[in-house]
Amino acid sequence: MPSRDGFPALMVKLNEPLKPYTTFKVGGPASVFIPARSPDEVGRAVTFEANEKLPLFTLGGGSNILVSDRGFAGKVVHPLFKGICLVREDAESVTLEVNAGESWDDVVHYAVEKGWWGIENLSHIPGQAGAALVQNIGAYGQEVSEVVQSARVVEIATGNDRVLSAADCGFGYRRSIFNTTARGQLIIVGLTLRLAKQGGPQLAYPDVRAYFQKCETNQPSLGEIRQAIISIRDRKFPFPREEQGGNAGSFFKNLSLLETEYVALRDMIRRNFSPHELGRLEELRNRFPSADRIKIPTAFLIEICGLKGQRIGGAQVNETQPLVLLNMGGATAQDVLTLARHVRRTVYQRTGVTIAIEPELVGFSGEELADFNNL
Ligand SMILES: Cc1cc2nc3c(=O)[nH]c(=O)nc-3n(C[C@H](O)[C@H](O)[C@H](O)COP(=O)(O)OP(=O)(O)OC[C@H]3O[C@@H](n4cnc5c(N)ncnc54)[C@H](O)[C@@H]3O)c2cc1C
């Protein structure tokens, strides 16, 4: 039904359970929940007030959040609008405009079908296209920031929209202005991506290289790369399915260390673990060479601390990829948080490393967050 100003009325739901909207399948309700069917509705939703001014949370596909058992005492805006549009094409590239509510993996599927390069290694990452910019999704040697041209955003304070260039987005490893300096200030309603018509496969990542060595090919097609990534990922990152509990992908971030930090870690491993583990650390250091930072998989630290498979309530550290925490069925948010804290605390005590987490913690009190961060 249209509102008095001629626009369709906003859909506003009260006390909407958030659990079904998340891939972890845990968490309580949102006081106010507004599914937005267009960028214009996002603009109106941010300025909509029920009886009082409420904090706002933008919900995409819910694959990178942990919602508290009490839920979120505020307003949740959930972009629903989809669409991919070819807006420019030249001899080398195409530019696509994508709506925020589009499924990220459908964008990758579309590009691969069309024969456009640049995001094929980002296959099978759950969530919406808009949210892909928030933590600058990355996998198997590609990051979305490599192809982003711009983002269209709505300012939460005013409801006005504007366009940001890729440089304005401030991308870094699992980082952008959207989860740092401008966190909670902007809602992404659309993005443009520039993809290459001619490209070369990026097979440098060890798992991907090994996959194609087995198939005895080093010039796979785009479709073969997508299939390879899906099959590698499915072994490690259980794609959240209704009947299997849930997860939020990697709960912990990988390490990107300065030389001095690496030396401190090596000393701790020498002191607290066997020469075998020390040897594995040195090997990992050389496995992901990078000019300025040393990349060490956090999974290695979790594994040597004996945390694989550990369980608290209904939450468990995944055996095959210990960066992932699993809801084995019936887990509460408190189970997941307590397990995550146990992992962080144990790794800190035995290696001196503070591991950062990827998902946003939604609806937890200041006290709960302080307790979680107290190692
Ligand atoms: C099985 C699995 C595998 C995964 N693998 C990877 C991986 O390989 N690499 C990787 O980088 N990530 C991975 N993830 C994490 C996750 O899929 C991505 O971070 C994804 O981009 C989150 O999208 P979403 O729509 O689900 O966002 P949500 O979980 O809904 O939200 C995440 C954050 O983004 C904000 N947000 C959401 N939409 C918007 C918007 N339109 N504007 C502004 N802010 C917004 C939210 O407020 C929140 O802070 C994985 C997750 C799962 C469950």
Tab-separated table of C-alpha atoms and ligand atoms in Angstrom:
chain	number	residue	atom	x	y	z
A	1	MET	CA	0.000	0.000	0.000
A	2	PRO	CA	1.438	3.457	-0.906
A	3	SER	CA	2.260	5.873	1.902
A	4	ARG	CA	0.910	9.433	1.947
A	5	ASP	CA	3.885	10.756	-0.072
A	6	GLY	CA	3.157	8.304	-2.931
A	7	PHE	CA	6.022	5.849	-2.261
A	8	PRO	CA	5.218	2.251	-1.300
A	9	ALA	CA	5.068	2.078	2.500
A	10	LEU	CA	8.156	0.655	4.195
A	11	MET	CA	7.795	-2.927	5.416
A	12	VAL	CA	8.437	-2.666	9.149
A	13	LYS	CA	8.495	-5.770	11.338
A	14	LEU	CA	8.735	-5.702	15.124
A	15	ASN	CA	10.646	-8.260	17.211
A	16	GLU	CA	11.745	-10.165	14.132
A	17	PRO	CA	13.928	-13.226	14.991
A	18	LEU	CA	17.374	-12.798	13.399
A	19	LYS	CA	18.483	-16.427	13.694
A	20	PRO	CA	17.039	-17.461	10.289
A	21	TYR	CA	18.810	-14.535	8.602
A	22	THR	CA	22.260	-15.675	9.767
A	23	THR	CA	24.413	-18.578	8.584
A	24	PHE	CA	25.388	-19.391	12.215
A	25	LYS	CA	21.695	-19.968	12.978
A	26	VAL	CA	21.957	-18.426	16.439
A	27	GLY	CA	20.775	-15.171	17.999
A	28	GLY	CA	17.661	-13.377	19.256
A	29	PRO	CA	15.290	-10.842	17.644
A	30	ALA	CA	15.689	-7.293	16.298
A	31	SER	CA	13.376	-4.706	17.869
A	32	VAL	CA	12.670	-3.206	14.416
A	33	PHE	CA	13.435	-4.945	11.114
A	34	ILE	CA	13.108	-3.218	7.729
A	35	PRO	CA	13.665	-5.211	4.529
A	36	ALA	CA	14.511	-2.554	1.886
A	37	ARG	CA	13.323	-3.250	-1.667
A	38	SER	CA	15.245	-0.369	-3.308
A	39	PRO	CA	18.069	2.098	-2.571
A	40	ASP	CA	15.329	4.668	-2.020
A	41	GLU	CA	13.822	2.486	0.734
A	42	VAL	CA	17.266	2.277	2.361
A	43	GLY	CA	17.304	6.099	2.415
A	44	ARG	CA	13.866	6.168	4.050
A	45	ALA	CA	14.600	3.267	6.406
A	46	VAL	CA	17.610	5.004	7.953
A	47	THR	CA	15.549	8.045	8.873
A	48	PHE	CA	12.497	6.028	9.956
A	49	GLU	CA	11.971	6.196	13.709
A	50	ALA	CA	9.488	4.068	15.637
A	51	ASN	CA	9.069	5.786	19.021
A	52	GLU	CA	12.655	6.603	19.840
A	53	LYS	CA	16.029	6.962	18.128
A	54	LEU	CA	17.438	3.479	17.754
A	55	PRO	CA	20.915	2.218	16.883
A	56	LEU	CA	21.060	0.818	13.347
A	57	PHE	CA	22.606	-2.361	11.988
A	58	THR	CA	22.838	-3.261	8.297
A	59	LEU	CA	22.187	-6.928	7.666
A	60	GLY	CA	23.289	-8.570	4.432
A	61	GLY	CA	23.293	-12.353	4.092
A	62	GLY	CA	24.214	-12.762	7.776
A	63	SER	CA	27.316	-14.857	6.981
A	64	ASN	CA	29.837	-12.750	8.890
A	65	ILE	CA	28.049	-11.913	12.126
A	66	LEU	CA	27.341	-13.455	15.492
A	67	VAL	CA	24.096	-12.135	16.993
A	68	SER	CA	23.698	-12.267	20.782
A	69	ASP	CA	21.064	-14.544	22.307
A	70	ARG	CA	19.194	-11.403	23.438
A	71	GLY	CA	19.135	-10.116	19.864
A	72	PHE	CA	19.654	-6.513	18.739
A	73	ALA	CA	17.879	-3.702	20.577
A	74	GLY	CA	17.678	-1.429	17.561
A	75	LYS	CA	16.740	-1.114	13.896
A	76	VAL	CA	17.984	-3.613	11.318
A	77	VAL	CA	17.974	-2.574	7.645
A	78	HIS	CA	18.228	-5.491	5.215
A	79	PRO	CA	18.806	-4.699	1.496
A	80	LEU	CA	16.792	-7.045	-0.722
A	81	PHE	CA	17.252	-5.456	-4.164
A	82	LYS	CA	19.197	-7.489	-6.702
A	83	GLY	CA	20.439	-6.926	-10.250
A	84	ILE	CA	23.596	-6.959	-12.364
A	85	CYS	CA	23.886	-4.557	-15.287
A	86	LEU	CA	26.603	-4.184	-17.946
A	87	VAL	CA	27.288	-0.431	-18.104
A	88	ARG	CA	30.536	-0.193	-20.148
A	89	GLU	CA	32.539	-2.386	-22.449
A	90	ASP	CA	35.764	-1.880	-24.395
A	91	ALA	CA	38.285	-4.192	-26.054
A	92	GLU	CA	39.894	-5.198	-22.748
A	93	SER	CA	37.239	-4.954	-20.072
A	94	VAL	CA	33.630	-4.752	-18.954
A	95	THR	CA	32.170	-2.673	-16.145
A	96	LEU	CA	29.235	-4.070	-14.183
A	97	GLU	CA	26.869	-2.246	-11.861
A	98	VAL	CA	25.634	-4.563	-9.125
A	99	ASN	CA	22.882	-3.930	-6.565
A	100	ALA	CA	23.787	-4.502	-2.925
A	101	GLY	CA	21.213	-7.242	-2.287
A	102	GLU	CA	22.515	-9.445	-5.108
A	103	SER	CA	24.068	-12.734	-3.990
A	104	TRP	CA	27.852	-12.414	-4.304
A	105	ASP	CA	28.215	-15.931	-5.640
A	106	ASP	CA	25.600	-15.236	-8.338
A	107	VAL	CA	27.786	-12.312	-9.486
A	108	VAL	CA	30.796	-14.651	-9.722
A	109	HIS	CA	28.736	-17.293	-11.538
A	110	TYR	CA	27.468	-14.685	-14.018
A	111	ALA	CA	30.977	-13.333	-14.721
A	112	VAL	CA	32.415	-16.827	-15.208
A	113	GLU	CA	29.589	-17.793	-17.599
A	114	LYS	CA	30.266	-14.640	-19.629
A	115	GLY	CA	34.024	-15.345	-19.739
A	116	TRP	CA	35.083	-12.316	-17.646
A	117	TRP	CA	38.112	-12.600	-15.379
A	118	GLY	CA	38.941	-11.201	-11.953
A	119	ILE	CA	36.607	-12.768	-9.367
A	120	GLU	CA	36.638	-16.496	-10.233
A	121	ASN	CA	38.786	-17.388	-7.183
A	122	LEU	CA	36.134	-15.699	-4.995
A	123	SER	CA	33.606	-18.414	-5.884
A	124	HIS	CA	31.247	-19.768	-3.234
A	125	ILE	CA	31.736	-17.025	-0.649
A	126	PRO	CA	28.299	-16.589	0.927
A	127	GLY	CA	26.641	-13.236	1.444
A	128	GLN	CA	25.483	-10.208	-0.512
A	129	ALA	CA	27.437	-8.207	-3.082
A	130	GLY	CA	27.178	-5.004	-1.006
A	131	ALA	CA	28.689	-6.658	2.043
A	132	ALA	CA	31.571	-8.055	-0.037
A	133	LEU	CA	33.196	-4.604	0.159
A	134	VAL	CA	32.916	-4.337	3.935
A	135	GLN	CA	35.719	-6.726	4.791
A	136	ASN	CA	37.159	-6.703	1.238
A	137	ILE	CA	36.453	-10.411	0.770
A	138	GLY	CA	39.417	-12.440	-0.311
A	139	ALA	CA	40.264	-16.041	-1.058
A	140	TYR	CA	42.824	-18.091	-2.971
A	141	GLY	CA	44.923	-15.104	-4.005
A	142	GLN	CA	42.170	-12.677	-5.095
A	143	GLU	CA	40.488	-9.797	-3.257
A	144	VAL	CA	37.369	-7.982	-4.380
A	145	SER	CA	39.202	-4.626	-4.063
A	146	GLU	CA	41.255	-5.555	-7.158
A	147	VAL	CA	38.177	-5.090	-9.361
A	148	VAL	CA	36.065	-2.511	-7.477
A	149	GLN	CA	35.671	0.825	-9.297
A	150	SER	CA	33.223	2.547	-6.969
A	151	ALA	CA	30.526	2.088	-4.338
A	152	ARG	CA	27.183	3.871	-4.029
A	153	VAL	CA	26.334	4.500	-0.396
A	154	VAL	CA	23.555	5.971	1.734
A	155	GLU	CA	24.625	8.033	4.746
A	156	ILE	CA	22.912	6.739	7.851
A	157	ALA	CA	22.850	10.175	9.499
A	158	THR	CA	20.987	11.892	6.638
A	159	GLY	CA	19.578	9.301	4.223
A	160	ASN	CA	21.451	11.020	1.357
A	161	ASP	CA	23.370	8.986	-1.180
A	162	ARG	CA	26.793	9.519	-2.752
A	163	VAL	CA	29.422	7.676	-4.764
A	164	LEU	CA	32.807	6.653	-3.357
A	165	SER	CA	35.801	5.773	-5.515
A	166	ALA	CA	37.768	2.582	-4.807
A	167	ALA	CA	40.471	4.750	-3.183
A	168	ASP	CA	37.832	6.337	-0.905
A	169	CYS	CA	36.872	2.835	0.289
A	170	GLY	CA	40.312	2.422	1.939
A	171	PHE	CA	40.687	-1.288	1.231
A	172	GLY	CA	43.226	-3.477	3.062
A	173	TYR	CA	43.386	-7.076	4.282
A	174	ARG	CA	39.813	-7.859	5.475
A	175	ARG	CA	39.375	-4.148	5.920
A	176	SER	CA	37.765	-1.033	4.400
A	177	ILE	CA	36.390	2.226	5.742
A	178	PHE	CA	33.073	0.356	6.153
A	179	ASN	CA	34.434	-1.754	9.030
A	180	THR	CA	36.904	0.833	10.380
A	181	THR	CA	36.714	4.632	10.136
A	182	ALA	CA	33.172	4.849	8.711
A	183	ARG	CA	31.806	1.810	10.511
A	184	GLY	CA	28.079	2.175	11.178
A	185	GLN	CA	27.870	5.390	9.114
A	186	LEU	CA	27.194	4.168	5.575
A	187	ILE	CA	25.030	1.562	3.842
A	188	ILE	CA	26.345	0.305	0.506
A	189	VAL	CA	23.474	0.173	-1.996
A	190	GLY	CA	25.457	-0.624	-5.146
A	191	LEU	CA	28.929	-1.199	-6.552
A	192	THR	CA	30.727	-1.193	-9.878
A	193	LEU	CA	33.251	-3.862	-10.830
A	194	ARG	CA	35.695	-3.816	-13.745
A	195	LEU	CA	36.491	-7.270	-15.085
A	196	ALA	CA	38.991	-8.305	-17.762
A	197	LYS	CA	37.955	-9.941	-21.031
A	198	GLN	CA	41.328	-11.652	-21.345
A	199	GLY	CA	42.892	-12.997	-18.214
A	200	GLY	CA	45.215	-15.572	-16.848
A	201	PRO	CA	44.448	-18.112	-14.147
A	202	GLN	CA	45.758	-17.245	-10.678
A	203	LEU	CA	46.950	-20.599	-9.424
A	204	ALA	CA	49.681	-19.520	-7.005
A	205	TYR	CA	47.771	-20.548	-3.887
A	206	PRO	CA	49.075	-23.969	-2.757
A	207	ASP	CA	45.689	-25.780	-2.676
A	208	VAL	CA	44.763	-24.477	-6.120
A	209	ARG	CA	48.172	-25.339	-7.589
A	210	ALA	CA	47.984	-28.857	-6.151
A	211	TYR	CA	44.471	-29.338	-7.555
A	212	PHE	CA	45.541	-28.499	-11.093
A	213	GLN	CA	48.823	-30.433	-10.832
A	214	LYS	CA	46.686	-33.497	-10.152
A	215	CYS	CA	44.581	-32.741	-13.242
A	216	GLU	CA	47.817	-32.137	-15.212
A	217	THR	CA	46.704	-28.765	-16.517
A	218	ASN	CA	48.165	-25.307	-15.938
A	219	GLN	CA	45.868	-23.367	-18.286
A	220	PRO	CA	42.390	-24.139	-16.916
A	221	SER	CA	39.326	-22.312	-18.215
A	222	LEU	CA	37.338	-19.918	-16.024
A	223	GLY	CA	34.688	-22.599	-15.507
A	224	GLU	CA	37.325	-25.133	-14.435
A	225	ILE	CA	38.796	-22.646	-11.956
A	226	ARG	CA	35.364	-21.996	-10.425
A	227	GLN	CA	34.724	-25.728	-10.123
A	228	ALA	CA	38.167	-26.255	-8.545
A	229	ILE	CA	37.619	-23.488	-5.983
A	230	ILE	CA	34.168	-24.831	-5.091
A	231	SER	CA	35.487	-28.319	-4.598
A	232	ILE	CA	38.493	-27.152	-2.500
A	233	ARG	CA	36.282	-24.895	-0.392
A	234	ASP	CA	33.591	-27.482	0.220
A	235	ARG	CA	36.122	-29.698	1.963
A	236	LYS	CA	37.245	-26.888	4.282
A	237	PHE	CA	34.449	-24.347	4.673
A	238	PRO	CA	31.206	-26.211	5.124
A	239	PHE	CA	28.766	-24.065	3.101
A	240	PRO	CA	26.079	-23.344	5.720
A	241	ARG	CA	23.061	-25.540	5.099
A	242	GLU	CA	19.853	-25.594	7.066
A	243	GLU	CA	20.108	-29.236	8.156
A	244	GLN	CA	23.748	-29.016	9.297
A	245	GLY	CA	23.727	-26.373	12.019
A	246	GLY	CA	25.762	-23.409	10.814
A	247	ASN	CA	28.965	-21.386	10.776
A	248	ALA	CA	30.269	-17.980	9.704
A	249	GLY	CA	33.255	-19.092	7.633
A	250	SER	CA	36.615	-18.191	9.179
A	251	PHE	CA	35.958	-16.948	12.683
A	252	PHE	CA	39.615	-15.935	13.101
A	253	LYS	CA	41.783	-13.777	10.846
A	254	ASN	CA	45.110	-14.938	9.488
A	255	LEU	CA	48.300	-13.304	10.736
A	256	SER	CA	50.197	-10.648	8.855
A	257	LEU	CA	53.307	-10.020	10.976
A	258	LEU	CA	56.155	-7.536	11.007
A	259	GLU	CA	59.615	-9.114	11.205
A	260	THR	CA	59.897	-8.242	14.922
A	261	GLU	CA	56.517	-9.836	15.640
A	262	TYR	CA	57.550	-12.949	13.740
A	263	VAL	CA	60.766	-13.212	15.775
A	264	ALA	CA	58.765	-12.941	19.021
A	265	LEU	CA	56.408	-15.703	17.828
A	266	ARG	CA	59.341	-17.918	16.828
A	267	ASP	CA	60.863	-17.491	20.306
A	268	MET	CA	57.592	-18.517	21.971
A	269	ILE	CA	57.253	-21.557	19.716
A	270	ARG	CA	60.862	-22.538	20.415
A	271	ARG	CA	60.138	-22.266	24.147
A	272	ASN	CA	56.709	-23.937	24.327
A	273	PHE	CA	56.674	-26.477	21.482
A	274	SER	CA	58.877	-29.159	19.919
A	275	PRO	CA	61.539	-28.611	17.184
A	276	HIS	CA	59.052	-30.157	14.757
A	277	GLU	CA	56.581	-27.277	15.278
A	278	LEU	CA	59.410	-24.752	15.014
A	279	GLY	CA	60.396	-26.314	11.674
A	280	ARG	CA	56.794	-26.083	10.459
A	281	LEU	CA	56.676	-22.400	11.386
A	282	GLU	CA	59.851	-21.668	9.370
A	283	GLU	CA	58.393	-23.582	6.445
A	284	LEU	CA	55.152	-21.561	6.578
A	285	ARG	CA	57.126	-18.337	6.654
A	286	ASN	CA	58.598	-19.210	3.267
A	287	ARG	CA	55.368	-20.544	1.839
A	288	PHE	CA	53.571	-17.219	1.496
A	289	PRO	CA	56.388	-14.802	0.624
A	290	SER	CA	55.449	-11.144	0.784
A	291	ALA	CA	57.586	-8.028	0.606
A	292	ASP	CA	56.719	-6.268	3.850
A	293	ARG	CA	54.702	-8.673	5.999
A	294	ILE	CA	55.067	-12.298	7.031
A	295	LYS	CA	51.892	-14.320	6.527
A	296	ILE	CA	51.284	-17.156	8.959
A	297	PRO	CA	48.022	-19.146	8.894
A	298	THR	CA	46.269	-18.792	12.246
A	299	ALA	CA	45.003	-22.378	11.737
A	300	PHE	CA	48.577	-23.540	12.407
A	301	LEU	CA	48.616	-21.895	15.862
A	302	ILE	CA	45.153	-23.227	16.727
A	303	GLU	CA	46.213	-26.712	15.684
A	304	ILE	CA	49.506	-26.828	17.622
A	305	CYS	CA	47.679	-25.590	20.719
A	306	GLY	CA	45.529	-28.750	20.481
A	307	LEU	CA	42.284	-26.844	19.929
A	308	LYS	CA	40.991	-28.653	16.831
A	309	GLY	CA	37.675	-30.347	17.548
A	310	GLN	CA	37.270	-28.693	20.999
A	311	ARG	CA	33.655	-28.211	21.976
A	312	ILE	CA	31.707	-25.956	24.320
A	313	GLY	CA	27.945	-26.585	24.459
A	314	GLY	CA	26.750	-26.849	20.868
A	315	ALA	CA	29.786	-25.034	19.395
A	316	GLN	CA	32.900	-26.776	18.071
A	317	VAL	CA	36.243	-25.872	16.480
A	318	ASN	CA	36.152	-27.427	12.998
A	319	GLU	CA	38.514	-30.402	12.597
A	320	THR	CA	39.373	-29.838	8.931
A	321	GLN	CA	39.742	-26.031	8.992
A	322	PRO	CA	40.119	-24.830	12.589
A	323	LEU	CA	39.591	-21.165	11.659
A	324	VAL	CA	35.933	-22.123	11.426
A	325	LEU	CA	33.668	-22.476	14.473
A	326	LEU	CA	30.662	-24.716	13.939
A	327	ASN	CA	27.175	-24.689	15.370
A	328	MET	CA	26.714	-28.436	15.757
A	329	GLY	CA	22.972	-27.904	16.250
A	330	GLY	CA	21.371	-26.030	19.108
A	331	ALA	CA	24.418	-23.856	19.916
A	332	THR	CA	23.733	-20.539	21.612
A	333	ALA	CA	25.620	-17.359	20.791
A	334	GLN	CA	27.105	-17.638	24.280
A	335	ASP	CA	28.502	-21.117	23.439
A	336	VAL	CA	30.187	-19.713	20.325
A	337	LEU	CA	31.563	-16.671	22.136
A	338	THR	CA	32.886	-18.751	25.046
A	339	LEU	CA	34.596	-21.170	22.638
A	340	ALA	CA	36.097	-18.299	20.627
A	341	ARG	CA	37.425	-16.753	23.817
A	342	HIS	CA	38.934	-20.069	24.902
A	343	VAL	CA	40.730	-20.377	21.535
A	344	ARG	CA	42.042	-16.800	21.647
A	345	ARG	CA	43.140	-17.090	25.258
A	346	THR	CA	44.936	-20.428	24.772
A	347	VAL	CA	46.723	-19.223	21.624
A	348	TYR	CA	47.721	-16.001	23.395
A	349	GLN	CA	49.070	-17.804	26.465
A	350	ARG	CA	51.106	-20.333	24.461
A	351	THR	CA	52.316	-18.227	21.509
A	352	GLY	CA	51.971	-14.588	22.621
A	353	VAL	CA	49.791	-13.829	19.576
A	354	THR	CA	46.444	-12.041	19.864
A	355	ILE	CA	44.235	-13.363	17.098
A	356	ALA	CA	41.628	-11.038	15.676
A	357	ILE	CA	38.159	-12.204	14.760
A	358	GLU	CA	36.359	-11.735	11.431
A	359	PRO	CA	32.626	-11.681	12.237
A	360	GLU	CA	30.954	-8.646	13.741
A	361	LEU	CA	29.547	-9.291	17.222
A	362	VAL	CA	26.011	-7.859	17.199
A	363	GLY	CA	23.893	-7.025	20.235
A	364	PHE	CA	26.435	-7.944	22.943
A	365	SER	CA	26.808	-5.617	25.938
A	366	GLY	CA	29.954	-3.571	26.580
A	367	GLU	CA	30.669	-5.843	29.534
A	368	GLU	CA	30.398	-9.011	27.430
A	369	LEU	CA	32.712	-7.532	24.802
A	370	ALA	CA	35.250	-6.406	27.412
A	371	ASP	CA	35.202	-9.894	28.928
A	372	PHE	CA	35.713	-11.444	25.474
A	373	ASN	CA	38.700	-9.179	24.821
A	374	ASN	CA	40.284	-9.766	28.195
A	375	LEU	CA	42.909	-12.416	27.444
B	1	LIG	C1	31.072	-20.839	4.750
B	1	LIG	C2	31.631	-19.435	4.728
B	1	LIG	C3	32.765	-19.174	4.003
B	1	LIG	C4	33.313	-17.882	3.954
B	1	LIG	N1	34.442	-17.664	3.231
B	1	LIG	C5	34.969	-16.425	3.158
B	1	LIG	C6	36.165	-16.180	2.399
B	1	LIG	O1	36.726	-17.079	1.797
B	1	LIG	N2	36.656	-14.923	2.359
B	1	LIG	C7	36.037	-13.892	3.000
B	1	LIG	O2	36.540	-12.772	2.907
B	1	LIG	N3	34.926	-14.089	3.732
B	1	LIG	C8	34.373	-15.316	3.825
B	1	LIG	N4	33.250	-15.547	4.570
B	1	LIG	C9	32.649	-14.427	5.322
B	1	LIG	C10	31.438	-13.770	4.607
B	1	LIG	O3	30.864	-14.624	3.678
B	1	LIG	C11	31.813	-12.468	3.920
B	1	LIG	O4	32.400	-11.583	4.821
B	1	LIG	C12	30.589	-11.801	3.262
B	1	LIG	O5	31.007	-10.730	2.468
B	1	LIG	C13	29.567	-11.315	4.281
B	1	LIG	O6	28.421	-10.952	3.561
B	1	LIG	P1	26.997	-10.910	4.211
B	1	LIG	O7	26.065	-10.342	3.193
B	1	LIG	O8	26.621	-12.216	4.751
B	1	LIG	O9	27.230	-9.849	5.372
B	1	LIG	P2	26.638	-9.843	6.872
B	1	LIG	O10	27.159	-11.008	7.608
B	1	LIG	O11	25.179	-9.667	6.836
B	1	LIG	O12	27.326	-8.517	7.441
B	1	LIG	C14	28.712	-8.466	7.644
B	1	LIG	C15	29.102	-7.009	7.959
B	1	LIG	O13	28.859	-6.192	6.829
B	1	LIG	C16	27.930	-5.145	7.159
B	1	LIG	N5	27.075	-4.966	5.972
B	1	LIG	C17	26.325	-5.915	5.353
B	1	LIG	N6	25.741	-5.402	4.262
B	1	LIG	C18	26.122	-4.097	4.205
B	1	LIG	C19	25.838	-3.023	3.304
B	1	LIG	N7	25.043	-3.177	2.236
B	1	LIG	N8	26.395	-1.814	3.587
B	1	LIG	C20	27.198	-1.624	4.663
B	1	LIG	N9	27.497	-2.600	5.536
B	1	LIG	C21	26.964	-3.815	5.298
B	1	LIG	C22	27.173	-5.663	8.355
B	1	LIG	O14	26.639	-4.583	9.114
B	1	LIG	C23	28.272	-6.408	9.089
B	1	LIG	O15	29.103	-5.499	9.779
B	1	LIG	C24	32.676	-16.826	4.648
B	1	LIG	C25	31.509	-17.096	5.384
B	1	LIG	C26	30.984	-18.391	5.430
B	1	LIG	C27	29.748	-18.659	6.211
